[in-house]
Amino acid sequence: VKTTIYFEGSANISNGDLREGFTTLLSRRIAISKFQVKLCNDKNSAIRVYNKATTPYKRVVVDLDKHENFRDAEIAVLNMQTQKDNCFFMVQEMEAWFSSQPDVCKGVFGNQFPAFTGNASVVDNPSSKLKELTRFKNQPYHKVKHAAELLKNLNIEKLENEFPDVKRLVETLSK
């Protein structure tokens, strides 16, 4: 059975293909025959499309936009209490995943990329922090262009160790 995963993220591929990035990342741990990625431009769209989908084999992955401690409160805000086992968060944003693996960022942005310090999951507004850290580039961090490339290079096992919802997503899809 193939599970559809609705991700918050741009479906427009003119700047990069986030669907391909997420698929490549997940396929390192889960057989590609077990899932398909669908992109929904923003959090509300992802939740709406997820709720309208008729298949019982569905999951949704969106930015939490806050610290992990607010997970249950956000589940309530999104009215996903009865679907909480199918809802996964990128804490705080997808960019926190990148900040947790500075070696991957250096591979994309060059050796002059400064490393993040501290726990990546508690960095406030990691996308702004990433833009700030790449201001030395002619093209600083772009939320789609660079994210698509970075996703393909992340180590999913490291993400599982640092981000509980990544681990839970992989475990859920592996069943």
PDB file of N, CA and C in Angstrom, residues 62-158:
ATOM      1  N   VAL A  62       4.139  19.388   8.155  1.00  0.00           N
ATOM      2  CA  VAL A  62       4.132  20.852   8.066  1.00  0.00           C
ATOM      3  C   VAL A  62       5.125  21.436   9.065  1.00  0.00           C
ATOM      4  N   ASP A  63       5.470  22.722   8.856  1.00  0.00           N
ATOM      5  CA  ASP A  63       6.314  23.426   9.812  1.00  0.00           C
ATOM      6  C   ASP A  63       5.547  23.618  11.110  1.00  0.00           C
ATOM      7  N   LEU A  64       6.228  23.481  12.228  1.00  0.00           N
ATOM      8  CA  LEU A  64       5.616  23.775  13.522  1.00  0.00           C
ATOM      9  C   LEU A  64       5.683  25.281  13.795  1.00  0.00           C
ATOM     10  N   ASP A  65       6.735  25.936  13.293  1.00  0.00           N
ATOM     11  CA  ASP A  65       6.932  27.381  13.464  1.00  0.00           C
ATOM     12  C   ASP A  65       7.099  27.780  14.919  1.00  0.00           C
ATOM     13  N   LYS A  66       7.426  26.839  15.742  1.00  0.00           N
ATOM     14  CA  LYS A  66       7.694  27.114  17.154  1.00  0.00           C
ATOM     15  C   LYS A  66       8.424  25.924  17.756  1.00  0.00           C
ATOM     16  N   HIS A  67       8.755  26.023  19.023  1.00  0.00           N
ATOM     17  CA  HIS A  67       9.486  24.972  19.718  1.00  0.00           C
ATOM     18  C   HIS A  67       8.648  23.698  19.839  1.00  0.00           C
ATOM     19  N   GLU A  68       9.318  22.576  19.911  1.00  0.00           N
ATOM     20  CA  GLU A  68       8.700  21.243  20.028  1.00  0.00           C
ATOM     21  C   GLU A  68       7.684  21.169  21.171  1.00  0.00           C
ATOM     22  N   ASN A  69       7.903  21.927  22.244  1.00  0.00           N
ATOM     23  CA  ASN A  69       6.986  21.907  23.388  1.00  0.00           C
ATOM     24  C   ASN A  69       5.569  22.340  23.016  1.00  0.00           C
ATOM     25  N   PHE A  70       5.414  23.019  21.869  1.00  0.00           N
ATOM     26  CA  PHE A  70       4.113  23.519  21.451  1.00  0.00           C
ATOM     27  C   PHE A  70       3.399  22.569  20.479  1.00  0.00           C
ATOM     28  N   ARG A  71       3.923  21.373  20.326  1.00  0.00           N
ATOM     29  CA  ARG A  71       3.368  20.411  19.370  1.00  0.00           C
ATOM     30  C   ARG A  71       1.882  20.137  19.621  1.00  0.00           C
ATOM     31  N   ASP A  72       1.524  19.780  20.858  1.00  0.00           N
ATOM     32  CA  ASP A  72       0.126  19.444  21.163  1.00  0.00           C
ATOM     33  C   ASP A  72      -0.802  20.639  20.966  1.00  0.00           C
ATOM     34  N   ALA A  73      -0.322  21.824  21.336  1.00  0.00           N
ATOM     35  CA  ALA A  73      -1.133  23.034  21.150  1.00  0.00           C
ATOM     36  C   ALA A  73      -1.376  23.286  19.664  1.00  0.00           C
ATOM     37  N   GLU A  74      -0.366  23.048  18.841  1.00  0.00           N
ATOM     38  CA  GLU A  74      -0.521  23.267  17.391  1.00  0.00           C
ATOM     39  C   GLU A  74      -1.459  22.231  16.781  1.00  0.00           C
ATOM     40  N   ILE A  75      -1.413  21.011  17.275  1.00  0.00           N
ATOM     41  CA  ILE A  75      -2.362  19.971  16.836  1.00  0.00           C
ATOM     42  C   ILE A  75      -3.791  20.477  17.069  1.00  0.00           C
ATOM     43  N   ALA A  76      -4.027  21.087  18.211  1.00  0.00           N
ATOM     44  CA  ALA A  76      -5.360  21.619  18.527  1.00  0.00           C
ATOM     45  C   ALA A  76      -5.708  22.793  17.620  1.00  0.00           C
ATOM     46  N   VAL A  77      -4.764  23.705  17.402  1.00  0.00           N
ATOM     47  CA  VAL A  77      -5.003  24.866  16.525  1.00  0.00           C
ATOM     48  C   VAL A  77      -5.378  24.394  15.120  1.00  0.00           C
ATOM     49  N   LEU A  78      -4.723  23.347  14.650  1.00  0.00           N
ATOM     50  CA  LEU A  78      -4.975  22.817  13.308  1.00  0.00           C
ATOM     51  C   LEU A  78      -6.204  21.898  13.273  1.00  0.00           C
ATOM     52  N   ASN A  79      -6.820  21.694  14.426  1.00  0.00           N
ATOM     53  CA  ASN A  79      -7.997  20.830  14.538  1.00  0.00           C
ATOM     54  C   ASN A  79      -7.680  19.406  14.046  1.00  0.00           C
ATOM     55  N   MET A  80      -6.521  18.919  14.454  1.00  0.00           N
ATOM     56  CA  MET A  80      -6.058  17.595  14.028  1.00  0.00           C
ATOM     57  C   MET A  80      -6.011  16.594  15.186  1.00  0.00           C
ATOM     58  N   GLN A  81      -6.745  16.858  16.264  1.00  0.00           N
ATOM     59  CA  GLN A  81      -6.676  15.992  17.443  1.00  0.00           C
ATOM     60  C   GLN A  81      -6.976  14.533  17.099  1.00  0.00           C
ATOM     61  N   THR A  82      -7.972  14.293  16.263  1.00  0.00           N
ATOM     62  CA  THR A  82      -8.324  12.908  15.922  1.00  0.00           C
ATOM     63  C   THR A  82      -7.380  12.309  14.888  1.00  0.00           C
ATOM     64  N   GLN A  83      -6.545  13.148  14.283  1.00  0.00           N
ATOM     65  CA  GLN A  83      -5.598  12.691  13.262  1.00  0.00           C
ATOM     66  C   GLN A  83      -4.143  12.903  13.696  1.00  0.00           C
ATOM     67  N   LYS A  84      -3.930  13.154  14.993  1.00  0.00           N
ATOM     68  CA  LYS A  84      -2.593  13.541  15.455  1.00  0.00           C
ATOM     69  C   LYS A  84      -1.517  12.506  15.140  1.00  0.00           C
ATOM     70  N   ASP A  85      -1.882  11.236  15.038  1.00  0.00           N
ATOM     71  CA  ASP A  85      -0.890  10.209  14.710  1.00  0.00           C
ATOM     72  C   ASP A  85      -0.443  10.287  13.252  1.00  0.00           C
ATOM     73  N   ASN A  86      -1.198  10.992  12.432  1.00  0.00           N
ATOM     74  CA  ASN A  86      -0.862  11.151  11.010  1.00  0.00           C
ATOM     75  C   ASN A  86      -0.256  12.519  10.701  1.00  0.00           C
ATOM     76  N   CYS A  87      -0.095  13.351  11.731  1.00  0.00           N
ATOM     77  CA  CYS A  87       0.421  14.704  11.556  1.00  0.00           C
ATOM     78  C   CYS A  87       1.847  14.782  12.112  1.00  0.00           C
ATOM     79  N   PHE A  88       2.758  15.267  11.283  1.00  0.00           N
ATOM     80  CA  PHE A  88       4.178  15.345  11.639  1.00  0.00           C
ATOM     81  C   PHE A  88       4.647  16.777  11.424  1.00  0.00           C
ATOM     82  N   PHE A  89       5.574  17.205  12.283  1.00  0.00           N
ATOM     83  CA  PHE A  89       6.051  18.583  12.199  1.00  0.00           C
ATOM     84  C   PHE A  89       7.535  18.648  11.889  1.00  0.00           C
ATOM     85  N   MET A  90       7.874  19.644  11.087  1.00  0.00           N
ATOM     86  CA  MET A  90       9.265  20.040  10.897  1.00  0.00           C
ATOM     87  C   MET A  90       9.492  21.122  11.951  1.00  0.00           C
ATOM     88  N   VAL A  91      10.318  20.827  12.938  1.00  0.00           N
ATOM     89  CA  VAL A  91      10.538  21.730  14.074  1.00  0.00           C
ATOM     90  C   VAL A  91      11.814  22.508  13.818  1.00  0.00           C
ATOM     91  N   GLN A  92      11.752  23.778  13.926  1.00  0.00           N
ATOM     92  CA  GLN A  92      10.628  24.689  13.864  1.00  0.00           C
ATOM     93  C   GLN A  92      10.173  24.843  12.419  1.00  0.00           C
ATOM     94  N   GLU A  93      11.133  24.829  11.542  1.00  0.00           N
ATOM     95  CA  GLU A  93      10.892  24.837  10.087  1.00  0.00           C
ATOM     96  C   GLU A  93      11.815  23.782   9.489  1.00  0.00           C
ATOM     97  N   MET A  94      11.611  23.499   8.222  1.00  0.00           N
ATOM     98  CA  MET A  94      12.478  22.562   7.511  1.00  0.00           C
ATOM     99  C   MET A  94      13.946  22.991   7.636  1.00  0.00           C
ATOM    100  N   GLU A  95      14.193  24.304   7.687  1.00  0.00           N
ATOM    101  CA  GLU A  95      15.567  24.814   7.753  1.00  0.00           C
ATOM    102  C   GLU A  95      16.295  24.391   9.025  1.00  0.00           C
ATOM    103  N   ALA A  96      15.558  24.022  10.076  1.00  0.00           N
ATOM    104  CA  ALA A  96      16.213  23.495  11.277  1.00  0.00           C
ATOM    105  C   ALA A  96      16.918  22.181  10.948  1.00  0.00           C
ATOM    106  N   TRP A  97      16.326  21.406  10.037  1.00  0.00           N
ATOM    107  CA  TRP A  97      16.988  20.172   9.607  1.00  0.00           C
ATOM    108  C   TRP A  97      18.346  20.498   9.001  1.00  0.00           C
ATOM    109  N   PHE A  98      18.403  21.552   8.177  1.00  0.00           N
ATOM    110  CA  PHE A  98      19.664  21.927   7.537  1.00  0.00           C
ATOM    111  C   PHE A  98      20.678  22.403   8.567  1.00  0.00           C
ATOM    112  N   SER A  99      20.198  23.193   9.526  1.00  0.00           N
ATOM    113  CA  SER A  99      21.114  23.722  10.532  1.00  0.00           C
ATOM    114  C   SER A  99      21.686  22.618  11.408  1.00  0.00           C
ATOM    115  N   SER A 100      21.000  21.495  11.482  1.00  0.00           N
ATOM    116  CA  SER A 100      21.496  20.375  12.291  1.00  0.00           C
ATOM    117  C   SER A 100      22.641  19.631  11.599  1.00  0.00           C
ATOM    118  N   GLN A 101      22.836  19.910  10.293  1.00  0.00           N
ATOM    119  CA  GLN A 101      23.893  19.233   9.533  1.00  0.00           C
ATOM    120  C   GLN A 101      24.716  20.267   8.756  1.00  0.00           C
ATOM    121  N   PRO A 102      25.559  21.041   9.475  1.00  0.00           N
ATOM    122  CA  PRO A 102      26.316  22.102   8.829  1.00  0.00           C
ATOM    123  C   PRO A 102      27.254  21.607   7.725  1.00  0.00           C
ATOM    124  N   ASP A 103      27.664  20.334   7.796  1.00  0.00           N
ATOM    125  CA  ASP A 103      28.511  19.782   6.736  1.00  0.00           C
ATOM    126  C   ASP A 103      27.768  19.760   5.402  1.00  0.00           C
ATOM    127  N   VAL A 104      26.467  19.504   5.433  1.00  0.00           N
ATOM    128  CA  VAL A 104      25.656  19.512   4.214  1.00  0.00           C
ATOM    129  C   VAL A 104      25.541  20.950   3.689  1.00  0.00           C
ATOM    130  N   CYS A 105      25.363  21.904   4.600  1.00  0.00           N
ATOM    131  CA  CYS A 105      25.303  23.317   4.197  1.00  0.00           C
ATOM    132  C   CYS A 105      26.621  23.757   3.571  1.00  0.00           C
ATOM    133  N   LYS A 106      27.727  23.313   4.138  1.00  0.00           N
ATOM    134  CA  LYS A 106      29.042  23.655   3.560  1.00  0.00           C
ATOM    135  C   LYS A 106      29.188  23.070   2.160  1.00  0.00           C
ATOM    136  N   GLY A 107      28.630  21.887   1.944  1.00  0.00           N
ATOM    137  CA  GLY A 107      28.685  21.272   0.623  1.00  0.00           C
ATOM    138  C   GLY A 107      27.936  22.080  -0.422  1.00  0.00           C
ATOM    139  N   VAL A 108      26.894  22.772  -0.013  1.00  0.00           N
ATOM    140  CA  VAL A 108      26.092  23.573  -0.936  1.00  0.00           C
ATOM    141  C   VAL A 108      26.599  25.012  -1.019  1.00  0.00           C
ATOM    142  N   PHE A 109      26.950  25.595   0.139  1.00  0.00           N
ATOM    143  CA  PHE A 109      27.302  27.013   0.190  1.00  0.00           C
ATOM    144  C   PHE A 109      28.805  27.282   0.216  1.00  0.00           C
ATOM    145  N   GLY A 110      29.615  26.240   0.370  1.00  0.00           N
ATOM    146  CA  GLY A 110      31.065  26.421   0.396  1.00  0.00           C
ATOM    147  C   GLY A 110      31.615  26.356   1.810  1.00  0.00           C
ATOM    148  N   ASN A 111      32.931  26.183   1.892  1.00  0.00           N
ATOM    149  CA  ASN A 111      33.586  26.011   3.193  1.00  0.00           C
ATOM    150  C   ASN A 111      33.515  27.241   4.077  1.00  0.00           C
ATOM    151  N   GLN A 112      33.240  28.409   3.496  1.00  0.00           N
ATOM    152  CA  GLN A 112      33.146  29.608   4.316  1.00  0.00           C
ATOM    153  C   GLN A 112      31.828  29.696   5.081  1.00  0.00           C
ATOM    154  N   PHE A 113      30.946  28.718   4.867  1.00  0.00           N
ATOM    155  CA  PHE A 113      29.671  28.707   5.589  1.00  0.00           C
ATOM    156  C   PHE A 113      29.946  28.506   7.073  1.00  0.00           C
ATOM    157  N   PRO A 114      29.493  29.441   7.925  1.00  0.00           N
ATOM    158  CA  PRO A 114      29.727  29.290   9.371  1.00  0.00           C
ATOM    159  C   PRO A 114      28.762  28.274   9.965  1.00  0.00           C
ATOM    160  N   ALA A 115      29.245  27.477  10.887  1.00  0.00           N
ATOM    161  CA  ALA A 115      28.412  26.448  11.506  1.00  0.00           C
ATOM    162  C   ALA A 115      27.401  27.068  12.465  1.00  0.00           C
ATOM    163  N   PHE A 116      26.242  26.452  12.532  1.00  0.00           N
ATOM    164  CA  PHE A 116      25.260  26.820  13.544  1.00  0.00           C
ATOM    165  C   PHE A 116      25.814  26.381  14.895  1.00  0.00           C
ATOM    166  N   THR A 117      25.404  27.055  15.930  1.00  0.00           N
ATOM    167  CA  THR A 117      25.797  26.629  17.269  1.00  0.00           C
ATOM    168  C   THR A 117      24.544  26.302  18.064  1.00  0.00           C
ATOM    169  N   GLY A 118      24.652  25.322  18.917  1.00  0.00           N
ATOM    170  CA  GLY A 118      23.532  24.958  19.769  1.00  0.00           C
ATOM    171  C   GLY A 118      22.623  23.924  19.138  1.00  0.00           C
ATOM    172  N   ASN A 119      21.506  23.701  19.782  1.00  0.00           N
ATOM    173  CA  ASN A 119      20.522  22.712  19.373  1.00  0.00           C
ATOM    174  C   ASN A 119      19.690  23.266  18.209  1.00  0.00           C
ATOM    175  N   ALA A 120      19.739  22.632  17.070  1.00  0.00           N
ATOM    176  CA  ALA A 120      19.056  23.119  15.867  1.00  0.00           C
ATOM    177  C   ALA A 120      17.551  23.200  16.046  1.00  0.00           C
ATOM    178  N   SER A 121      16.977  22.356  16.869  1.00  0.00           N
ATOM    179  CA  SER A 121      15.521  22.340  17.007  1.00  0.00           C
ATOM    180  C   SER A 121      14.975  23.517  17.812  1.00  0.00           C
ATOM    181  N   VAL A 122      15.840  24.286  18.447  1.00  0.00           N
ATOM    182  CA  VAL A 122      15.362  25.432  19.219  1.00  0.00           C
ATOM    183  C   VAL A 122      15.788  26.772  18.617  1.00  0.00           C
ATOM    184  N   VAL A 123      16.389  26.755  17.443  1.00  0.00           N
ATOM    185  CA  VAL A 123      16.762  28.003  16.766  1.00  0.00           C
ATOM    186  C   VAL A 123      15.483  28.690  16.308  1.00  0.00           C
ATOM    187  N   ASP A 124      15.256  29.913  16.768  1.00  0.00           N
ATOM    188  CA  ASP A 124      14.082  30.666  16.324  1.00  0.00           C
ATOM    189  C   ASP A 124      14.268  31.093  14.877  1.00  0.00           C
ATOM    190  N   ASN A 125      13.220  30.906  14.089  1.00  0.00           N
ATOM    191  CA  ASN A 125      13.188  31.330  12.687  1.00  0.00           C
ATOM    192  C   ASN A 125      14.445  30.870  11.925  1.00  0.00           C
ATOM    193  N   PRO A 126      14.650  29.564  11.814  1.00  0.00           N
ATOM    194  CA  PRO A 126      15.868  29.055  11.174  1.00  0.00           C
ATOM    195  C   PRO A 126      16.033  29.480   9.713  1.00  0.00           C
ATOM    196  N   SER A 127      14.941  29.751   8.988  1.00  0.00           N
ATOM    197  CA  SER A 127      15.099  30.187   7.593  1.00  0.00           C
ATOM    198  C   SER A 127      15.755  31.565   7.533  1.00  0.00           C
ATOM    199  N   SER A 128      15.401  32.463   8.441  1.00  0.00           N
ATOM    200  CA  SER A 128      16.046  33.786   8.492  1.00  0.00           C
ATOM    201  C   SER A 128      17.502  33.661   8.905  1.00  0.00           C
ATOM    202  N   LYS A 129      17.767  32.766   9.844  1.00  0.00           N
ATOM    203  CA  LYS A 129      19.145  32.533  10.298  1.00  0.00           C
ATOM    204  C   LYS A 129      19.992  32.007   9.141  1.00  0.00           C
ATOM    205  N   LEU A 130      19.438  31.118   8.346  1.00  0.00           N
ATOM    206  CA  LEU A 130      20.162  30.565   7.202  1.00  0.00           C
ATOM    207  C   LEU A 130      20.427  31.648   6.161  1.00  0.00           C
ATOM    208  N   LYS A 131      19.456  32.515   5.912  1.00  0.00           N
ATOM    209  CA  LYS A 131      19.674  33.640   4.994  1.00  0.00           C
ATOM    210  C   LYS A 131      20.789  34.535   5.501  1.00  0.00           C
ATOM    211  N   GLU A 132      20.783  34.795   6.803  1.00  0.00           N
ATOM    212  CA  GLU A 132      21.818  35.638   7.411  1.00  0.00           C
ATOM    213  C   GLU A 132      23.202  35.001   7.264  1.00  0.00           C
ATOM    214  N   LEU A 133      23.298  33.696   7.499  1.00  0.00           N
ATOM    215  CA  LEU A 133      24.584  33.005   7.429  1.00  0.00           C
ATOM    216  C   LEU A 133      25.103  32.859   5.995  1.00  0.00           C
ATOM    217  N   THR A 134      24.223  33.025   5.005  1.00  0.00           N
ATOM    218  CA  THR A 134      24.655  32.891   3.604  1.00  0.00           C
ATOM    219  C   THR A 134      24.688  34.235   2.886  1.00  0.00           C
ATOM    220  N   ARG A 135      24.634  35.316   3.624  1.00  0.00           N
ATOM    221  CA  ARG A 135      24.651  36.643   2.988  1.00  0.00           C
ATOM    222  C   ARG A 135      25.968  36.914   2.258  1.00  0.00           C
ATOM    223  N   PHE A 136      27.014  36.145   2.573  1.00  0.00           N
ATOM    224  CA  PHE A 136      28.298  36.295   1.891  1.00  0.00           C
ATOM    225  C   PHE A 136      28.228  35.800   0.443  1.00  0.00           C
ATOM    226  N   LYS A 137      27.207  35.035   0.115  1.00  0.00           N
ATOM    227  CA  LYS A 137      27.059  34.486  -1.238  1.00  0.00           C
ATOM    228  C   LYS A 137      26.403  35.517  -2.156  1.00  0.00           C
ATOM    229  N   ASN A 138      26.697  35.417  -3.451  1.00  0.00           N
ATOM    230  CA  ASN A 138      25.982  36.255  -4.415  1.00  0.00           C
ATOM    231  C   ASN A 138      24.495  35.940  -4.396  1.00  0.00           C
ATOM    232  N   GLN A 139      24.175  34.682  -4.139  1.00  0.00           N
ATOM    233  CA  GLN A 139      22.774  34.254  -4.017  1.00  0.00           C
ATOM    234  C   GLN A 139      22.590  33.631  -2.641  1.00  0.00           C
ATOM    235  N   PRO A 140      22.141  34.437  -1.645  1.00  0.00           N
ATOM    236  CA  PRO A 140      21.917  33.858  -0.321  1.00  0.00           C
ATOM    237  C   PRO A 140      20.815  32.798  -0.357  1.00  0.00           C
ATOM    238  N   TYR A 141      20.644  32.117   0.761  1.00  0.00           N
ATOM    239  CA  TYR A 141      19.695  31.019   0.860  1.00  0.00           C
ATOM    240  C   TYR A 141      18.343  31.382   0.259  1.00  0.00           C
ATOM    241  N   HIS A 142      17.858  30.476  -0.607  1.00  0.00           N
ATOM    242  CA  HIS A 142      16.529  30.592  -1.211  1.00  0.00           C
ATOM    243  C   HIS A 142      15.718  29.392  -0.723  1.00  0.00           C
ATOM    244  N   LYS A 143      14.530  29.651  -0.213  1.00  0.00           N
ATOM    245  CA  LYS A 143      13.707  28.635   0.459  1.00  0.00           C
ATOM    246  C   LYS A 143      13.378  27.427  -0.413  1.00  0.00           C
ATOM    247  N   VAL A 144      13.347  27.584  -1.719  1.00  0.00           N
ATOM    248  CA  VAL A 144      13.056  26.440  -2.587  1.00  0.00           C
ATOM    249  C   VAL A 144      14.327  25.955  -3.290  1.00  0.00           C
ATOM    250  N   LYS A 145      15.014  26.865  -3.953  1.00  0.00           N
ATOM    251  CA  LYS A 145      16.191  26.469  -4.750  1.00  0.00           C
ATOM    252  C   LYS A 145      17.216  25.707  -3.913  1.00  0.00           C
ATOM    253  N   HIS A 146      17.626  26.287  -2.805  1.00  0.00           N
ATOM    254  CA  HIS A 146      18.642  25.638  -1.984  1.00  0.00           C
ATOM    255  C   HIS A 146      18.062  24.489  -1.168  1.00  0.00           C
ATOM    256  N   ALA A 147      16.819  24.638  -0.717  1.00  0.00           N
ATOM    257  CA  ALA A 147      16.210  23.584   0.096  1.00  0.00           C
ATOM    258  C   ALA A 147      16.118  22.274  -0.682  1.00  0.00           C
ATOM    259  N   ALA A 148      15.745  22.346  -1.945  1.00  0.00           N
ATOM    260  CA  ALA A 148      15.634  21.132  -2.759  1.00  0.00           C
ATOM    261  C   ALA A 148      16.969  20.401  -2.819  1.00  0.00           C
ATOM    262  N   GLU A 149      18.043  21.159  -2.962  1.00  0.00           N
ATOM    263  CA  GLU A 149      19.386  20.565  -3.021  1.00  0.00           C
ATOM    264  C   GLU A 149      19.829  20.046  -1.652  1.00  0.00           C
ATOM    265  N   LEU A 150      19.583  20.833  -0.611  1.00  0.00           N
ATOM    266  CA  LEU A 150      19.984  20.428   0.734  1.00  0.00           C
ATOM    267  C   LEU A 150      19.252  19.160   1.182  1.00  0.00           C
ATOM    268  N   LEU A 151      17.953  19.083   0.917  1.00  0.00           N
ATOM    269  CA  LEU A 151      17.172  17.900   1.307  1.00  0.00           C
ATOM    270  C   LEU A 151      17.781  16.616   0.761  1.00  0.00           C
ATOM    271  N   LYS A 152      18.233  16.663  -0.478  1.00  0.00           N
ATOM    272  CA  LYS A 152      18.788  15.469  -1.130  1.00  0.00           C
ATOM    273  C   LYS A 152      20.076  14.994  -0.469  1.00  0.00           C
ATOM    274  N   ASN A 153      20.734  15.885   0.278  1.00  0.00           N
ATOM    275  CA  ASN A 153      22.030  15.553   0.861  1.00  0.00           C
ATOM    276  C   ASN A 153      22.010  15.309   2.363  1.00  0.00           C
ATOM    277  N   LEU A 154      20.861  15.502   2.990  1.00  0.00           N
ATOM    278  CA  LEU A 154      20.774  15.287   4.433  1.00  0.00           C
ATOM    279  C   LEU A 154      20.915  13.814   4.787  1.00  0.00           C
ATOM    280  N   ASN A 155      21.433  13.563   5.970  1.00  0.00           N
ATOM    281  CA  ASN A 155      21.540  12.218   6.515  1.00  0.00           C
ATOM    282  C   ASN A 155      20.277  11.974   7.342  1.00  0.00           C
ATOM    283  N   ILE A 156      19.392  11.144   6.855  1.00  0.00           N
ATOM    284  CA  ILE A 156      18.107  10.943   7.530  1.00  0.00           C
ATOM    285  C   ILE A 156      18.267  10.291   8.898  1.00  0.00           C
ATOM    286  N   GLU A 157      19.274   9.443   9.077  1.00  0.00           N
ATOM    287  CA  GLU A 157      19.485   8.832  10.387  1.00  0.00           C
ATOM    288  C   GLU A 157      19.823   9.900  11.424  1.00  0.00           C
ATOM    289  N   LYS A 158      20.614  10.891  11.053  1.00  0.00           N
ATOM    290  CA  LYS A 158      20.918  11.995  11.976  1.00  0.00           C
ATOM    291  C   LYS A 158      19.655  12.789  12.286  1.00  0.00           C
TER     292      LYS A 158
END
